[in-house]
DNA sequence: ACTAATCGTGCATGAACAGGCATTAAAACT
DNA sequence: AGTTTTAATGCCTGTTCATGCACGATTAGT
C-alpha cells in the first residue's frame, strides 16, 4: 500500500468519522504505528487534519446540531430545487433519496402541495414531518451513520412494493457514459432499488458532479429521465445528456 | 475516546444546556470525574467555558440557540435515564419507542456501549446515528407529524420479526390498574407491537404521569417488568406497582 | 456550624510520542 | 549494469502525556 493511498484513506476516515485513532489505522492498514504517526504528522503539517494525542481529528468540529443546517453550495442547490418542484404534482407518490439537494427540495416544497413522500433519509423525513399536507413514510432499515440514511435489505424489500410516480435520486457522481455512481457499496445497492421503483427518475447534481465517476454503479444513464443542474439547460457540459434523450432543465 | 472528542462534546453540551455537571459527564463519557475536572479546567483556561463548583457554564447566556433540544422536565428525565442505563448490556438488542425521555436515554448512552437499537422515532434515530458503537435500525412506516415517530402496519410487520432483549416504551400515562395508555389510536396499536417483541419491557414515566389514564390501552401492567421514575423506589406513589411485582427503580 | 460533595495536588502506570538508527526498495546518476 | 541517493518503513530508547486513585483542603447547602 502506497503512502498516498494511506493518506487518502485517512482523510476519508477523518471526514466521515470526525476522528481517527493511530492504533486503529495501524491495524487496518497493516503498518506500524510509527508510520501512521508520520502520516498524521505530515497531513497535520499540511493543515489537512488536526493531530491530537492518540490520533487525529477534523480541523473544524461540526457539531451534530448544526451539521444538517449547513448545505454545501446552497445557492446552486436552491436554483436546482426551484426547477425540480414543478415536476411534483398533487397526489403524486414521491420517492426521495438522501443528500443535501433532496433535503433542500424537502424544505422548499410548496405548503399547499398534497403528496405522499417515501424517503430513507432521516433529515428529510424530519423536515417533511413539518409539512402540513405531505404524508411522509420512512423507509426503515439500518442507518448509515455518516449519511443518516437507511440502507440494506430492509429498504430494498420495502420499496419492492412501491410504484412511485417520481424518484429523486441522490447523486454523488454522474457521467454521460457510466451513469450515476457512488462509493459506498451498500448505499449503492439501496439506491438501485429506489431507482427501479419509479417510472420517472430525476437526478439533481450540482454542476461540479457532472462527468465524475465513483467506484460503484447505481444505474445507467438510460434509466434517468430528467437531469437538473444549476446551469442553463443549453450549457455545453450537458450536451451529451441531451443527446442521450434526457430531459435537461 | 480522544481528549479532544470529550472537549468537543462538553462544549456542545454547554452550548445546548447552558451548563454541565461533572458527575453527569463522567457517567456519559465513562471517565473518572478527575479527568472531567481536568477537561473543564483546560477549557476554562482557554476561556471557552466558565468553570463553577460541580461543573461548568457557558460564558454568556444565549437564550434561543438550541431551542429545539429542550426537553420538558429535563432534570427529572436525566435522573430516570441514569437509572435506566445499567439495564442495557453490551450486545443487547434494544427497542426504543419515541418520547422525550427515550430521546434523553439515547443522548446519555455511554459512548462505549455496543448495542443494536431499533427505533421508530426520527429524533432518536438521528441522535443514535451520532453514537460511535451503536448500530441503529429505523423501523419504517408512516410518520406521525407531531410525534415524529413511525406508526402503522409497516411498523407492526417490521417488529413482528424482532425478538429484542429490552424495550423502552414511551409512556404518556401509566396506571397500576389500567396499565399503559395513550390517546392516539394508531400510535397505541404500534406501541402494542413494540411491547410484545421484547422479553423485558421498561416504562420510564416522570412521576406526574403516574396513575393517569388515556383513552386507549397499550398494555396491561403485567406485561411491564420494570418501572423507573425520578422518585425514590420506596415512594408511596409506587407501592401499588411494587405489589404487582414490578421492579421499581 | 456541620456534613457531604467537590476540588486540587501528587503519584503511579501505561499509552503515545519524538528522534535516531538500520533495512529495504525504488529512483537517479554514472 | 553498477553505484549512489533518496524515500519509506520498522524498531529502539528515553520522554511526555493522559488518566485513575488517594488524601487532605475547600465549598455549598442546610
Coordinates of C-alpha atoms (C1' of nucleotides) in Angstrom, one line a residue:
Chain A
X1 CA 0.0 0.0 0.0
X2 CA 1.4 3.4 -1.0
X3 CA 1.8 6.2 1.3
X4 CA -0.5 8.3 -0.8
X5 CA -3.2 5.7 -0.6
X6 CA -2.9 5.7 3.2
X7 CA -3.2 9.4 3.2
X8 CA -6.3 9.3 1.1
X9 CA -7.8 6.6 3.3
X10 CA -7.0 8.6 6.5
X11 CA -8.5 11.8 5.1
X12 CA -11.6 9.9 4.1
X13 CA -11.9 8.4 7.6
X14 CA -11.5 11.7 9.2
X15 CA -14.1 13.3 7.0
X16 CA -16.7 10.6 7.8
X17 CA -15.9 9.8 11.4
X18 CA -14.5 13.2 12.5
X19 CA -11.6 11.4 14.0
X20 CA -9.1 8.6 13.6
X21 CA -7.1 6.6 16.1
X22 CA -3.5 5.7 15.4
X23 CA -3.9 2.3 16.8
X24 CA -6.9 1.5 14.7
X25 CA -5.3 2.8 11.5
X26 CA -2.2 0.8 12.2
X27 CA -4.3 -2.3 12.4
X28 CA -6.5 -1.6 9.4
X29 CA -3.7 -0.5 7.1
X30 CA -1.2 -3.1 8.3
X31 CA 1.6 -0.7 9.0
X32 CA 3.4 0.2 12.3
X33 CA 2.0 2.9 14.5
X34 CA 5.2 4.8 13.7
X35 CA 4.3 5.0 10.1
X36 CA 0.8 6.2 11.0
X37 CA 2.2 8.8 13.3
X38 CA 4.4 10.1 10.5
X39 CA 1.4 10.1 8.1
X40 CA -0.7 12.0 10.6
X41 CA 2.2 14.4 11.2
X42 CA 2.5 15.1 7.5
X43 CA -1.2 15.6 7.0
X44 CA -1.3 17.8 10.0
X45 CA 1.6 19.9 8.8
X46 CA -0.2 20.4 5.6
X47 CA -3.2 21.6 7.6
X48 CA -5.5 18.9 6.4
X49 CA -6.2 17.4 9.8
X50 CA -5.6 18.3 13.4
X51 CA -3.3 15.9 15.2
X52 CA -4.1 15.1 18.8
X53 CA -2.7 12.6 21.3
X54 CA -3.7 9.2 20.1
X55 CA -4.9 10.0 16.7
X56 CA -6.2 13.0 14.7
X57 CA -9.4 14.9 14.3
X58 CA -11.1 17.1 11.7
X59 CA -10.0 20.7 11.9
X60 CA -13.3 22.3 12.4
X61 CA -15.6 20.3 14.6
X62 CA -19.1 20.4 13.2
X63 CA -21.4 19.6 16.0
X64 CA -24.4 17.4 15.3
X65 CA -26.9 20.1 15.9
X66 CA -25.5 22.3 13.2
X67 CA -24.3 19.8 10.8
X68 CA -27.6 19.4 8.9
X69 CA -28.3 23.1 8.8
X70 CA -25.4 24.0 6.5
X71 CA -25.6 22.9 3.0
X72 CA -22.6 22.9 0.7
X73 CA -23.2 25.0 -2.4
X74 CA -26.5 26.1 -1.1
X75 CA -27.2 28.8 -3.7
X76 CA -26.8 26.4 -6.5
X77 CA -29.0 23.8 -4.9
X78 CA -31.8 26.3 -4.4
X79 CA -31.7 27.0 -8.1
X80 CA -31.9 23.3 -8.9
X81 CA -34.7 22.7 -6.5
X82 CA -36.8 25.6 -7.9
X83 CA -36.6 23.9 -11.3
X84 CA -37.5 20.5 -9.8
X85 CA -40.6 21.5 -7.9
X86 CA -42.9 21.7 -10.9
X87 CA -42.2 18.0 -11.6
X88 CA -44.2 17.1 -8.5
X89 CA -48.0 17.2 -8.9
X90 CA -50.8 16.9 -6.4
X91 CA -51.4 13.3 -5.2
X92 CA -48.1 12.1 -6.5
X93 CA -46.3 9.3 -4.8
X94 CA -42.7 10.6 -4.5
X95 CA -39.5 8.7 -3.5
X96 CA -36.8 10.8 -2.1
X97 CA -33.3 9.5 -1.5
X98 CA -30.9 11.3 0.8
X99 CA -28.4 14.0 0.1
X100 CA -28.4 17.8 0.8
X101 CA -30.0 18.7 -2.5
X102 CA -33.0 16.5 -1.8
X103 CA -33.1 17.9 1.7
X104 CA -33.3 21.4 0.2
X105 CA -36.1 20.1 -2.1
X106 CA -38.0 18.9 1.0
X107 CA -37.6 22.3 2.6
X108 CA -38.9 24.2 -0.5
X109 CA -41.9 22.0 -1.2
X110 CA -44.9 24.3 -1.6
X111 CA -47.0 24.2 1.6
X112 CA -50.2 23.5 -0.4
X113 CA -48.7 20.5 -2.1
X114 CA -50.6 17.3 -1.3
X115 CA -48.4 14.3 -1.8
X116 CA -47.1 11.1 -0.3
X117 CA -43.3 11.0 0.1
X118 CA -41.3 7.9 0.8
X119 CA -37.8 8.6 2.0
X120 CA -34.9 6.7 3.6
X121 CA -33.2 9.9 4.9
X122 CA -33.7 10.9 8.5
X123 CA -33.2 14.6 8.0
X124 CA -35.6 14.7 5.1
X125 CA -38.2 12.8 7.0
X126 CA -37.9 15.2 9.9
X127 CA -38.2 18.1 7.5
X128 CA -41.2 16.7 5.8
X129 CA -42.9 15.9 9.1
X130 CA -43.3 19.7 9.4
X131 CA -45.1 20.0 6.1
X132 CA -48.9 20.3 6.6
X133 CA -50.2 18.3 3.7
X134 CA -47.4 15.9 2.8
X135 CA -47.8 12.4 4.1
X136 CA -44.4 11.1 5.0
X137 CA -43.4 7.4 5.1
X138 CA -40.0 6.4 6.3
X139 CA -38.4 3.5 4.5
X140 CA -36.9 1.7 7.5
X141 CA -33.6 -0.2 7.8
X142 CA -30.1 0.0 9.1
X143 CA -29.0 3.6 9.5
X144 CA -25.7 4.6 7.8
X145 CA -24.1 6.9 10.3
X146 CA -22.4 9.5 8.1
X147 CA -25.2 9.9 5.6
X148 CA -28.1 9.4 8.0
X149 CA -30.0 7.3 5.5
X150 CA -31.4 3.8 5.9
X151 CA -29.8 1.2 3.7
X152 CA -29.8 -2.5 3.2
X153 CA -32.2 -5.3 2.7
X154 CA -35.0 -3.9 4.7
X155 CA -35.1 -0.8 2.5
X156 CA -34.8 -2.9 -0.7
X157 CA -37.7 -5.1 0.4
X158 CA -39.8 -2.2 1.4
X159 CA -39.6 -0.4 -1.9
X160 CA -40.2 -3.5 -3.8
X161 CA -43.9 -3.0 -3.2
X162 CA -43.9 0.7 -4.2
X163 CA -44.7 2.1 -7.6
X164 CA -43.9 5.7 -7.3
X165 CA -44.7 8.5 -9.8
X166 CA -41.3 10.1 -9.4
X167 CA -38.0 9.4 -7.7
X168 CA -35.4 12.0 -6.8
X169 CA -32.1 10.0 -6.6
X170 CA -29.2 11.4 -4.6
X171 CA -26.3 11.8 -7.0
X172 CA -22.7 11.8 -5.9
X173 CA -21.4 11.4 -9.4
X174 CA -23.0 11.3 -12.8
X175 CA -21.4 10.6 -16.1
X176 CA -22.9 10.6 -19.6
X177 CA -21.4 7.2 -20.3
X178 CA -21.1 5.5 -16.9
X179 CA -24.3 6.8 -15.4
X180 CA -24.8 7.5 -11.7
X181 CA -22.1 6.1 -9.4
X182 CA -21.4 6.1 -5.7
X183 CA -18.7 5.0 -3.4
X184 CA -20.5 3.0 -0.7
X185 CA -21.4 -0.4 -1.8
X186 CA -24.4 -0.8 0.5
X187 CA -25.7 2.6 -0.3
X188 CA -25.4 1.9 -4.0
X189 CA -27.5 -1.3 -3.8
X190 CA -30.1 0.6 -1.9
X191 CA -30.2 3.4 -4.5
X192 CA -30.6 0.8 -7.2
X193 CA -33.8 -0.3 -5.5
X194 CA -35.1 3.2 -5.2
X195 CA -34.4 3.9 -8.9
X196 CA -36.3 0.9 -10.0
X197 CA -39.4 1.6 -8.1
X198 CA -40.4 4.8 -10.0
X199 CA -41.3 5.4 -13.6
X200 CA -39.7 8.8 -13.6
X201 CA -36.2 9.1 -12.2
X202 CA -34.7 12.6 -11.6
X203 CA -31.1 13.4 -10.8
X204 CA -30.2 16.7 -9.2
X205 CA -26.5 17.1 -9.3
X206 CA -24.7 20.4 -8.9
X207 CA -22.5 21.0 -12.0
X208 CA -19.3 20.0 -10.3
X209 CA -20.5 16.4 -10.1
X210 CA -21.2 16.2 -13.8
X211 CA -19.0 13.7 -15.5
X212 CA -17.3 12.4 -12.4
X213 CA -17.2 8.8 -11.5
X214 CA -17.2 6.7 -8.3
X215 CA -16.4 3.0 -7.9
X216 CA -19.9 1.6 -7.9
X217 CA -22.7 1.9 -10.4
X218 CA -26.1 2.9 -9.3
X219 CA -27.8 3.0 -12.6
X220 CA -27.1 3.5 -16.3
X221 CA -27.9 6.9 -17.7
X222 CA -30.8 5.4 -19.8
X223 CA -32.8 4.8 -16.6
X224 CA -32.7 8.5 -15.8
X225 CA -35.4 10.6 -17.4
X226 CA -34.6 14.1 -16.1
X227 CA -31.4 15.9 -15.2
X228 CA -31.4 19.2 -13.4
X229 CA -28.4 21.3 -12.6
X230 CA -27.9 24.9 -11.7
X231 CA -26.6 25.6 -15.2
X232 CA -28.7 26.8 -18.1
X233 CA -30.2 23.8 -20.0
X234 CA -28.2 24.7 -23.1
X235 CA -24.9 24.6 -21.4
X236 CA -22.2 22.7 -23.3
X237 CA -21.5 20.4 -20.3
X238 CA -25.0 19.0 -20.7
X239 CA -25.0 18.4 -24.4
X240 CA -24.1 14.7 -24.1
X241 CA -27.1 14.2 -21.8
X242 CA -29.5 15.9 -24.1
X243 CA -28.2 13.8 -27.0
X244 CA -28.9 10.7 -25.0
X245 CA -32.5 11.7 -24.7
X246 CA -32.7 13.1 -21.2
X247 CA -34.9 16.0 -20.3
X248 CA -32.4 18.6 -19.2
X249 CA -33.6 21.5 -17.1
Chain B
X1 CA -12.1 8.2 23.2
X2 CA -9.8 11.1 22.5
X3 CA -9.4 14.0 24.8
X4 CA -10.3 16.3 22.0
X5 CA -13.6 14.5 21.5
X6 CA -14.5 14.9 25.1
X7 CA -13.8 18.6 24.8
X8 CA -16.0 18.9 21.7
X9 CA -18.7 17.0 23.4
X10 CA -18.5 19.2 26.5
X11 CA -18.6 22.4 24.6
X12 CA -21.6 21.2 22.6
X13 CA -23.3 20.2 25.8
X14 CA -22.6 23.5 27.4
X15 CA -23.9 25.3 24.4
X16 CA -27.1 23.4 24.3
X17 CA -27.9 23.1 28.0
X18 CA -26.1 26.2 29.2
X19 CA -24.4 24.1 31.8
X20 CA -22.8 20.7 32.5
X21 CA -22.3 18.7 35.7
X22 CA -19.1 16.9 36.2
X23 CA -20.9 13.9 37.6
X24 CA -23.1 13.6 34.5
X25 CA -20.3 14.0 32.1
X26 CA -18.3 11.4 33.9
X27 CA -21.1 8.9 33.5
X28 CA -21.8 9.7 29.9
X29 CA -18.2 9.7 28.8
X30 CA -17.1 6.8 31.0
X31 CA -14.1 8.5 32.5
X32 CA -13.4 9.5 36.1
X33 CA -14.5 12.8 37.5
X34 CA -10.9 13.7 37.8
X35 CA -10.5 13.6 34.1
X36 CA -13.6 15.7 33.6
X37 CA -12.3 18.2 36.1
X38 CA -9.1 18.5 34.2
X39 CA -11.1 18.9 30.9
X40 CA -13.2 21.6 32.4
X41 CA -10.1 23.3 33.8
X42 CA -8.4 23.3 30.4
X43 CA -11.5 24.6 28.6
X44 CA -12.0 27.2 31.2
X45 CA -8.3 28.3 31.0
X46 CA -8.9 28.7 27.2
X47 CA -11.8 30.9 28.0
X48 CA -14.3 28.6 26.3
X49 CA -16.5 27.9 29.3
X50 CA -16.8 29.2 32.8
X51 CA -16.0 26.7 35.5
X52 CA -18.2 26.6 38.5
X53 CA -18.5 24.3 41.5
X54 CA -19.8 21.0 40.3
X55 CA -19.5 21.6 36.6
X56 CA -19.3 24.4 34.2
X57 CA -21.5 27.0 32.5
X58 CA -21.3 29.0 29.3
X59 CA -20.0 32.5 29.5
X60 CA -22.9 34.4 28.2
X61 CA -26.4 33.0 28.2
X62 CA -27.7 32.6 24.7
X63 CA -31.5 32.2 25.0
X64 CA -32.7 30.7 21.8
X65 CA -29.7 29.0 20.3
X66 CA -30.8 25.4 20.8
X67 CA -34.5 25.7 21.5
X68 CA -35.3 22.5 19.6
X69 CA -33.3 20.5 22.0
X70 CA -35.2 21.5 25.1
X71 CA -37.0 18.8 26.9
X72 CA -39.8 19.3 29.3
X73 CA -38.9 18.3 32.9
X74 CA -35.4 17.7 31.7
X75 CA -33.9 17.3 35.1
X76 CA -36.2 14.6 36.2
X77 CA -35.7 12.7 32.9
X78 CA -32.0 12.8 33.4
X79 CA -32.4 11.1 36.8
X80 CA -34.7 8.5 35.2
X81 CA -32.3 7.8 32.4
X82 CA -29.4 7.4 34.7
X83 CA -31.2 4.6 36.5
X84 CA -32.2 3.0 33.2
X85 CA -28.8 2.8 31.5
X86 CA -27.5 -0.1 33.6
X87 CA -30.3 -2.2 32.2
X88 CA -28.7 -2.2 28.8
X89 CA -25.8 -4.5 28.4
X90 CA -23.2 -4.9 25.7
X91 CA -24.5 -6.7 22.6
X92 CA -28.1 -6.2 23.6
X93 CA -30.9 -5.7 21.0
X94 CA -32.9 -2.7 22.2
X95 CA -36.2 -1.4 21.0
X96 CA -36.8 2.2 21.7
X97 CA -40.1 3.9 21.3
X98 CA -40.4 7.7 20.9
X99 CA -40.8 10.3 23.5
X100 CA -38.5 12.8 25.1
X101 CA -37.5 10.5 27.9
X102 CA -36.3 7.9 25.4
X103 CA -34.6 10.7 23.5
X104 CA -32.7 11.6 26.6
X105 CA -31.8 8.0 27.1
X106 CA -30.4 7.9 23.6
X107 CA -28.3 11.0 24.4
X108 CA -27.0 9.6 27.6
X109 CA -26.0 6.2 26.3
X110 CA -22.4 5.6 27.3
X111 CA -20.2 6.1 24.3
X112 CA -18.5 2.8 24.7
X113 CA -21.8 0.8 24.7
X114 CA -22.0 -1.7 21.9
X115 CA -25.6 -2.5 21.0
X116 CA -28.2 -2.6 18.3
X117 CA -31.1 -0.3 18.7
X118 CA -34.4 -0.4 16.8
X119 CA -36.4 2.7 16.9
X120 CA -39.4 4.2 15.2
X121 CA -38.6 7.7 16.3
X122 CA -36.8 10.1 13.9
X123 CA -35.1 12.3 16.6
X124 CA -33.9 9.2 18.4
X125 CA -32.5 7.7 15.3
X126 CA -30.7 10.9 14.4
X127 CA -29.3 11.0 17.9
X128 CA -28.2 7.4 17.8
X129 CA -26.5 7.9 14.4
X130 CA -24.0 10.0 16.2
X131 CA -23.1 7.2 18.6
X132 CA -19.9 5.5 17.7
X133 CA -20.7 2.0 18.5
X134 CA -24.5 1.6 18.4
X135 CA -26.0 0.1 15.3
X136 CA -29.2 1.9 14.6
X137 CA -32.1 0.4 12.7
X138 CA -35.1 2.6 11.9
X139 CA -38.4 0.9 11.9
X140 CA -40.0 2.4 8.8
X141 CA -43.6 3.4 8.3
X142 CA -45.9 6.4 8.1
X143 CA -44.6 9.3 10.0
X144 CA -46.9 10.8 12.6
X145 CA -46.3 14.5 12.2
X146 CA -46.4 15.8 15.8
X147 CA -44.6 12.9 17.5
X148 CA -42.1 12.3 14.6
X149 CA -42.5 8.6 15.0
X150 CA -43.4 5.9 12.5
X151 CA -46.6 4.1 13.1
X152 CA -49.0 1.7 11.4
X153 CA -48.9 -1.6 9.7
X154 CA -45.4 -1.3 8.3
X155 CA -44.0 -0.8 11.8
X156 CA -46.1 -3.7 13.2
X157 CA -44.9 -6.0 10.4
X158 CA -41.4 -5.0 10.9
X159 CA -41.2 -5.7 14.6
X160 CA -43.0 -9.0 14.2
X161 CA -39.7 -10.5 13.2
X162 CA -37.7 -9.0 16.1
X163 CA -37.0 -10.6 19.4
X164 CA -35.4 -7.9 21.5
X165 CA -33.7 -8.1 24.8
X166 CA -35.3 -5.0 26.2
X167 CA -37.9 -2.5 25.1
X168 CA -38.2 1.1 26.4
X169 CA -41.8 2.0 25.8
X170 CA -42.8 5.6 25.6
X171 CA -45.3 6.2 28.4
X172 CA -47.9 9.0 28.2
X173 CA -49.9 7.6 31.1
X174 CA -49.5 4.6 33.4
X175 CA -51.9 3.3 36.0
X176 CA -51.4 0.5 38.4
X177 CA -54.7 -0.9 37.4
X178 CA -55.3 0.1 33.8
X179 CA -51.7 -0.2 32.6
X180 CA -50.1 2.0 30.0
X181 CA -52.5 4.1 27.9
X182 CA -52.3 6.6 25.1
X183 CA -54.6 8.9 23.2
X184 CA -53.7 8.2 19.5
X185 CA -55.3 5.0 18.3
X186 CA -52.8 4.3 15.6
X187 CA -49.8 5.0 17.9
X188 CA -51.4 2.8 20.5
X189 CA -51.5 -0.2 18.1
X190 CA -47.9 0.4 17.2
X191 CA -46.8 0.5 20.8
X192 CA -48.6 -2.8 21.4
X193 CA -46.4 -4.3 18.7
X194 CA -43.3 -2.8 20.2
X195 CA -44.2 -4.1 23.7
X196 CA -44.8 -7.6 22.5
X197 CA -41.5 -8.1 20.7
X198 CA -39.3 -7.9 23.8
X199 CA -38.9 -10.1 26.9
X200 CA -38.2 -7.2 29.1
X201 CA -40.4 -4.1 28.9
X202 CA -39.4 -0.9 30.7
X203 CA -41.5 2.2 31.3
X204 CA -39.9 5.5 32.1
X205 CA -42.6 7.9 33.1
X206 CA -42.0 11.1 35.1
X207 CA -43.9 11.0 38.3
X208 CA -46.7 13.3 37.1
X209 CA -47.8 10.6 34.7
X210 CA -48.2 8.0 37.4
X211 CA -51.8 6.9 37.8
X212 CA -53.2 8.9 34.9
X213 CA -55.2 7.3 32.2
X214 CA -55.7 7.9 28.4
X215 CA -58.4 6.6 26.2
X216 CA -56.6 3.7 24.6
X217 CA -54.8 0.8 26.2
X218 CA -51.3 -0.1 25.1
X219 CA -50.7 -2.9 27.5
X220 CA -51.7 -4.2 30.9
X221 CA -49.3 -3.6 33.8
X222 CA -48.5 -7.3 33.9
X223 CA -46.5 -7.0 30.7
X224 CA -44.3 -4.4 32.2
X225 CA -41.3 -5.7 34.0
X226 CA -39.6 -2.5 35.2
X227 CA -40.8 0.9 36.1
X228 CA -38.4 3.8 36.6
X229 CA -39.3 7.3 37.8
X230 CA -37.3 10.1 39.2
X231 CA -38.7 9.3 42.7
X232 CA -37.0 7.1 45.2
X233 CA -38.1 3.5 44.7
X234 CA -39.7 3.3 48.1
X235 CA -42.0 6.3 47.3
X236 CA -45.6 5.7 48.3
X237 CA -46.8 6.5 44.9
X238 CA -45.1 3.4 43.6
X239 CA -46.3 1.0 46.2
X240 CA -49.1 -0.4 44.1
X241 CA -46.6 -1.2 41.3
X242 CA -44.2 -2.9 43.7
X243 CA -47.1 -5.0 45.0
X244 CA -47.9 -6.1 41.5
X245 CA -44.4 -7.5 41.1
X246 CA -42.8 -4.8 39.0
X247 CA -39.1 -4.0 39.5
X248 CA -39.3 -0.3 40.6
X249 CA -36.2 1.8 40.3
Chain C
dA1 C1' -21.6 25.3 62.1
dC2 C1' -21.9 20.6 60.2
dT3 C1' -21.8 17.4 56.6
dA4 C1' -21.3 15.7 52.2
dA5 C1' -19.9 16.8 47.8
dT6 C1' -16.4 18.7 45.2
dC7 C1' -11.8 20.2 44.4
dG8 C1' -6.6 20.3 43.9
dT9 C1' -2.4 18.0 44.3
dG10 C1' 0.9 14.5 43.9
dC11 C1' 1.8 9.9 42.4
dA12 C1' 1.8 5.7 39.6
dT13 C1' 1.1 3.4 35.4
dG14 C1' 0.5 2.5 30.8
dA15 C1' -0.1 4.5 26.3
dA16 C1' 1.6 7.6 22.9
dC17 C1' 5.4 10.3 21.2
dA18 C1' 9.9 12.0 19.1
dG19 C1' 14.2 11.2 17.2
dG20 C1' 17.9 8.3 16.0
dC21 C1' 19.4 4.1 13.5
dA22 C1' 19.1 0.1 10.4
dT23 C1' 16.9 -2.1 6.5
dT24 C1' 14.9 -2.2 2.2
dA25 C1' 13.3 -0.7 -2.2
dA26 C1' 12.9 2.3 -5.6
dA27 C1' 15.0 6.3 -8.2
dA28 C1' 18.7 8.8 -10.1
dC29 C1' 23.0 9.1 -11.8
dT30 C1' 27.4 7.4 -13.7
Chain D
dA1 C1' 24.8 -2.7 -15.4
dG2 C1' 26.6 -0.8 -11.2
dT3 C1' 26.7 2.7 -7.9
dT4 C1' 24.8 6.4 -5.2
dT5 C1' 20.8 8.8 -3.4
dT6 C1' 16.6 9.1 -1.6
dA7 C1' 12.3 7.7 0.4
dA8 C1' 9.7 4.7 3.2
dT9 C1' 9.4 1.9 6.9
dG10 C1' 10.1 -0.6 11.3
dC11 C1' 12.5 -0.9 15.6
dC12 C1' 14.6 1.0 19.9
dT13 C1' 15.1 4.4 23.8
dG14 C1' 14.1 7.8 26.7
dT15 C1' 10.5 11.3 27.3
dT16 C1' 6.0 13.2 27.6
dC17 C1' 1.0 12.7 28.1
dA18 C1' -3.4 11.1 29.8
dT19 C1' -5.7 9.1 33.4
dG20 C1' -7.2 7.0 37.7
dC21 C1' -6.5 6.9 42.6
dA22 C1' -5.5 8.6 47.2
dC23 C1' -5.8 12.2 50.6
dG24 C1' -6.3 16.4 52.6
dA25 C1' -8.4 21.1 51.7
dT26 C1' -12.3 23.7 50.2
dT27 C1' -17.0 24.7 49.2
dA28 C1' -22.2 24.6 49.2
dG29 C1' -26.4 23.6 51.3
dT30 C1' -29.0 23.0 55.4

